[in-house]
Structure formats: structure tokens, C-alpha cells
CSV table of C-alpha atoms in Angstrom, one decimal:
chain,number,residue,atom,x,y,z
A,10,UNK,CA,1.3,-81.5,-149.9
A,11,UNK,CA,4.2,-82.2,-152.3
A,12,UNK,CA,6.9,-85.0,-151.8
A,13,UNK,CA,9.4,-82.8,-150.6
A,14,UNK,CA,7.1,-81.6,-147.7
A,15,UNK,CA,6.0,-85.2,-146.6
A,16,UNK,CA,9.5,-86.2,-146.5
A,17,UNK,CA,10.5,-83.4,-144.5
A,18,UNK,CA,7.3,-83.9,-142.2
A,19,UNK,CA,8.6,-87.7,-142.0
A,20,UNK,CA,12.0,-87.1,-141.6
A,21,UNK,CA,10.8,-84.8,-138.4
A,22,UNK,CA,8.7,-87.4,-137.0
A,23,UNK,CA,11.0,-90.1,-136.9
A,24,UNK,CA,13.7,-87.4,-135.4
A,25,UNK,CA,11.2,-86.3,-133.0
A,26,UNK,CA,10.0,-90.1,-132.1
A,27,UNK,CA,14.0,-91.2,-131.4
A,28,UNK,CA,14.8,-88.2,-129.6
A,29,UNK,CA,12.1,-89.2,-127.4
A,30,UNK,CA,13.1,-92.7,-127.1
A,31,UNK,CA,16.3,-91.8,-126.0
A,32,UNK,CA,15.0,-89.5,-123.2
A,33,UNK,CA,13.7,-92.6,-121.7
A,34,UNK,CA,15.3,-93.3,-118.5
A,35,UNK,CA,14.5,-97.0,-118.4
A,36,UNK,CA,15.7,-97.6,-121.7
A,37,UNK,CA,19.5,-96.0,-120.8
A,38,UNK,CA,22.2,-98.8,-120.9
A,39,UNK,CA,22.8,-97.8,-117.1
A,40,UNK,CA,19.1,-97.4,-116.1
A,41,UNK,CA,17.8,-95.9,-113.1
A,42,UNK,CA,17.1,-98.0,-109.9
A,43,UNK,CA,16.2,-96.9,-106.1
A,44,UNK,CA,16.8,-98.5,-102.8
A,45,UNK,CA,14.9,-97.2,-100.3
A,46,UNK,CA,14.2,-98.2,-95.9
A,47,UNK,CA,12.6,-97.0,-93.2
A,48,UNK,CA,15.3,-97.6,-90.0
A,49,UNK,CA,14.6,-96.6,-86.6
A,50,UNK,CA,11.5,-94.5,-88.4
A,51,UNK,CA,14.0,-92.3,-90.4
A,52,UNK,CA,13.9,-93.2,-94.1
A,53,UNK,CA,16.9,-93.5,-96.1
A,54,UNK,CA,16.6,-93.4,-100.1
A,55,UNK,CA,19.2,-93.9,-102.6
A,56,UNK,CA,18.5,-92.8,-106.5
A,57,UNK,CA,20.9,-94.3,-109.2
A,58,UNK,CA,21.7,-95.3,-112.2
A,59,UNK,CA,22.9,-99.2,-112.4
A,60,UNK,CA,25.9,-99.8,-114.7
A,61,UNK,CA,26.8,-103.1,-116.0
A,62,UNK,CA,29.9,-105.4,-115.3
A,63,UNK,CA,29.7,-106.3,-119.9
A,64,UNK,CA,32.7,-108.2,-119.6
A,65,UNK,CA,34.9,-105.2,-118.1
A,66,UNK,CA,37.5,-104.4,-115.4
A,67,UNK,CA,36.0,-102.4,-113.1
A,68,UNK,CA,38.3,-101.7,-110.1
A,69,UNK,CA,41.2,-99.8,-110.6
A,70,UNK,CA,40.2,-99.7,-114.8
A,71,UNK,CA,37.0,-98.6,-115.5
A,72,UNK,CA,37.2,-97.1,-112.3
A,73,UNK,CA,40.2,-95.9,-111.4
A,74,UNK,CA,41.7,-96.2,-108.1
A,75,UNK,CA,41.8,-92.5,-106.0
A,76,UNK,CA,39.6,-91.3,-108.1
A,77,UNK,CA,36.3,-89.4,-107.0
A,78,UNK,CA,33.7,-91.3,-108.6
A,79,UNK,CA,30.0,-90.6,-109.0
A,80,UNK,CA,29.0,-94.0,-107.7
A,81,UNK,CA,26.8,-95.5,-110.5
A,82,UNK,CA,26.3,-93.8,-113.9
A,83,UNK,CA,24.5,-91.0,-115.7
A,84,UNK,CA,23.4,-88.4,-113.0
A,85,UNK,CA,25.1,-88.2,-109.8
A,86,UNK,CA,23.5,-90.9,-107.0
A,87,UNK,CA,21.6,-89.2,-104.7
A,88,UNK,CA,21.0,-90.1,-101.3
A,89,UNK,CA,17.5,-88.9,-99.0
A,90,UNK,CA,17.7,-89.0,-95.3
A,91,UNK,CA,13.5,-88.0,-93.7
A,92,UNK,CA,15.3,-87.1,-90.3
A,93,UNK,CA,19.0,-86.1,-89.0
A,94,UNK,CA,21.1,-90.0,-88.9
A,95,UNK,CA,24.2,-90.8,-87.8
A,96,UNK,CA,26.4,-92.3,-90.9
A,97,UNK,CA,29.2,-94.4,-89.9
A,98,UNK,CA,28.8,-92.7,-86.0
A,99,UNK,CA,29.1,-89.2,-87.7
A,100,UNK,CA,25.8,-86.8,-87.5
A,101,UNK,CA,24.4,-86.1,-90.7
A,102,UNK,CA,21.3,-83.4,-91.2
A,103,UNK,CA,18.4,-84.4,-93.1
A,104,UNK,CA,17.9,-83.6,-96.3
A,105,UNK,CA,19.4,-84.9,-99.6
A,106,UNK,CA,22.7,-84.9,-100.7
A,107,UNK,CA,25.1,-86.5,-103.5
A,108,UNK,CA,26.4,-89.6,-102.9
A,109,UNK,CA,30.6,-90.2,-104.1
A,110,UNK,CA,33.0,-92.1,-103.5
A,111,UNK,CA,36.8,-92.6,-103.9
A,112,UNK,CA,37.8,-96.5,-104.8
A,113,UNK,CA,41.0,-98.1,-103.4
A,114,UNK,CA,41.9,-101.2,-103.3
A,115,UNK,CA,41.3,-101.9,-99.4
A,116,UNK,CA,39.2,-98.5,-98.6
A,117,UNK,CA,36.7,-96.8,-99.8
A,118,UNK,CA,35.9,-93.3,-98.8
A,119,UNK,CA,32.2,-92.4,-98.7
A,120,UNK,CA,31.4,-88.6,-99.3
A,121,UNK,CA,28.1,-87.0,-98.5
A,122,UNK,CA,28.3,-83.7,-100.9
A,123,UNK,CA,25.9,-81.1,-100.4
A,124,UNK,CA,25.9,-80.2,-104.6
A,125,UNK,CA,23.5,-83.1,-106.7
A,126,UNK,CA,24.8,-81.6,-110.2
A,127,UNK,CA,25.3,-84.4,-113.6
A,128,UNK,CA,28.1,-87.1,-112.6
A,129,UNK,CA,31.4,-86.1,-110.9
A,130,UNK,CA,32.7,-83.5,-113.7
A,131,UNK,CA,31.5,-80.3,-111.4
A,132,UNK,CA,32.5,-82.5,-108.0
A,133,UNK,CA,34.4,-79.6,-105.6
A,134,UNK,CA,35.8,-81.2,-102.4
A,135,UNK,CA,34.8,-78.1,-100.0
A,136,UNK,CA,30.9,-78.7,-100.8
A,137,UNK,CA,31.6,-82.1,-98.9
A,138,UNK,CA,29.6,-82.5,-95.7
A,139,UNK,CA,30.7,-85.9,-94.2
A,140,UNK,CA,33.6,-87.9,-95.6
A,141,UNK,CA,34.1,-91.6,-93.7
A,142,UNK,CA,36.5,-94.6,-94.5
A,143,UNK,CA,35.0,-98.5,-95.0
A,144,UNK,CA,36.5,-101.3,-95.6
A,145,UNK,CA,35.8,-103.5,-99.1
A,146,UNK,CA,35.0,-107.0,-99.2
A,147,UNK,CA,34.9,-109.6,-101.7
A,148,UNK,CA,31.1,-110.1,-102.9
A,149,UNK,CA,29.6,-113.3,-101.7
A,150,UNK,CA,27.8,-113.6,-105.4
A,151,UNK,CA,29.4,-111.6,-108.6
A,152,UNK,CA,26.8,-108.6,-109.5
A,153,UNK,CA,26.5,-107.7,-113.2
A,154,UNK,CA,24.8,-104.5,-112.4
A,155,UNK,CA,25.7,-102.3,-109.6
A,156,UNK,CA,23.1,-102.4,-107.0
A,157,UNK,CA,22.4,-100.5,-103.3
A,158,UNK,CA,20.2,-102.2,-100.4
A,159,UNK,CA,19.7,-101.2,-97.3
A,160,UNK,CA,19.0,-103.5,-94.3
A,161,UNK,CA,16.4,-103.2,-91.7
A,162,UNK,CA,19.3,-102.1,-89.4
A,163,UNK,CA,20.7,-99.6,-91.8
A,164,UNK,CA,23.4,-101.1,-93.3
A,165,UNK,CA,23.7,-99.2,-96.6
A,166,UNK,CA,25.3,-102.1,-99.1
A,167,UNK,CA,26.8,-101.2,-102.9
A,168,UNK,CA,27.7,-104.4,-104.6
A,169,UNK,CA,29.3,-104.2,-108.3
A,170,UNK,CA,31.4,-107.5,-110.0
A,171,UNK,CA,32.7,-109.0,-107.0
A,172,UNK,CA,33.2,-105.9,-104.7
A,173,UNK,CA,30.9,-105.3,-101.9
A,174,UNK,CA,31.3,-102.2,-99.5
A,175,UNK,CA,28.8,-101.6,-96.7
A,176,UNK,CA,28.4,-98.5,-94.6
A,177,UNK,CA,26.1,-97.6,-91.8
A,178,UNK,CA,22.9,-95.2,-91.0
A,179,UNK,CA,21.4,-94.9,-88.4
């Protein structure tokens, strides 16, 4: 093997090696997280990717106001329900869905989309299963990265810098 063709065979490693790397979920700056309960026997799950505050303007900047948003980052947060629930007092089928949301400054409006496609770029309004208003609240604690629980008695929280918004499954 001459130089040129171990440089080249370097030079293909080290591509292959950081294209690779970067395929790595975990290692994304937004990096995938799950929240997932079991209420009343149905289980909810809730796949997403957790952006960080870094110093930013979130609401009504980074995110704007109005706005459909994908509700995390990277691929569009999905949401898993085992059984048919009731989501805000609305009946929901099971199955699994894309999870969106439109900011505002007192309201947010949840949307359960039947289409799970790459962020909100492809979002179309009439794939839209169930679309509910909630209020949100000032965050008790300030939360760098975006983060989803669920309580025992279904309350579905998203927390991100000092926003909190809760909706509920049941």
C-alpha cells in the first residue's frame, strides 16, 4: 500500500468514525429523554428530545408565540397511550400520536396529531385528532432542560425555564 492509499483509507476512517458519532442520539445537544406511567392500568409514554434553556429567551423568542411547535427538539415528541384515555375530559383512542403544541403567553394549546414525521416542518392542521386549551404557570424551580413527567394520577407536566404547563390523562 502506497501513501496515497493509506491516507485515503485514513481519511475514510476518521469520516466514517465521526459520521457515526454524530448519529448518536445521546450525544445530540438536545438529547433524547422518555417519561413514561402506568394510570388507572393504561400506560402513557412520552418520547423527546430535551433542549436546553443556554442562556436564551425561550417564550415568545426562541419560541415564538402562536406558533405550532414540535414541543422539544430534533424529531417530533411522540406520545403512547396502551388503552383509549380521556385527555383533558376529551376521548382519545389508543395508539401513538405526535405530540404539538401552540405557546401563548397565558394558553397553551395541546394537539394530539395523528402524523409522527421530523419536527413541525410537515405539521398539517387537519391530521389533528384532539386539540385542548391549558393554562401556563410559572415553574416552581427554573428548568434548564425541557423535561415531561407524569403523575400517578395522570397529570402530564412539561416544565422548560420557568414555564410549567400541565394537562390531564386519564
Amino acid at each position: 500500500m502506497n501513501a496515497k492509499q493509506l491516507l485515503l483509507t485514513l481519511a475514510c476512517l476518521l469520516a466514517t468514525l465521526t459520521i457515526n458519532a454524530q448519529d448518536d442520539p445521546a450525544k445530540r445537544p438536545s438529547p433524547p429523554a422518555q417519561a413514561k406511567a402506568t394510570v388507572g392500568g393504561k400506560t402513557i409514554t412520552i418520547n423527546y428530545s430535551q433542549p436546553s434553556v443556554k442562556g436564551r429567551e425561550l417564550w415568545g423568542k426562541l419560541v415564538p408565540y402562536g406558533q405550532v411547535w414540535r414541543t422539544g427538539a430534533n424529531e417530533t415528541t411522540s406520545i403512547d397511550f396502551s388503552d383509549n384515555v380521556t385527555l383533558e375530559g376529551k376521548p382519545l383512542a389508543k395508539g401513538r400520536y405526535a405530540l404539538f403544541t401552540i405557546p401563548n403567553e397565558k394558553e397553551w394549546t395541546i394537539i394530539i396529531n395523528k402524523t409522527i414525521k421530523w419536527g413541525a416542518f410537515t405539521y398539517k392542521q387537519d391530521e389533528d385528532v384532539l386539540r385542548v386549551n391549558v393554562p401556563v404557570k410559572q415553574s416552581k424551580e427554573f428548568a434548564e432542560k425541557m423535561a415531561f413527567s407524569i403523575s400517578p394520577k395522570g397529570v402530564v407536566s412539561l416544565v422548560w425555564g420557568n414555564a410549567k404547563v400541565d394537562f390531564t390523562v386519564k
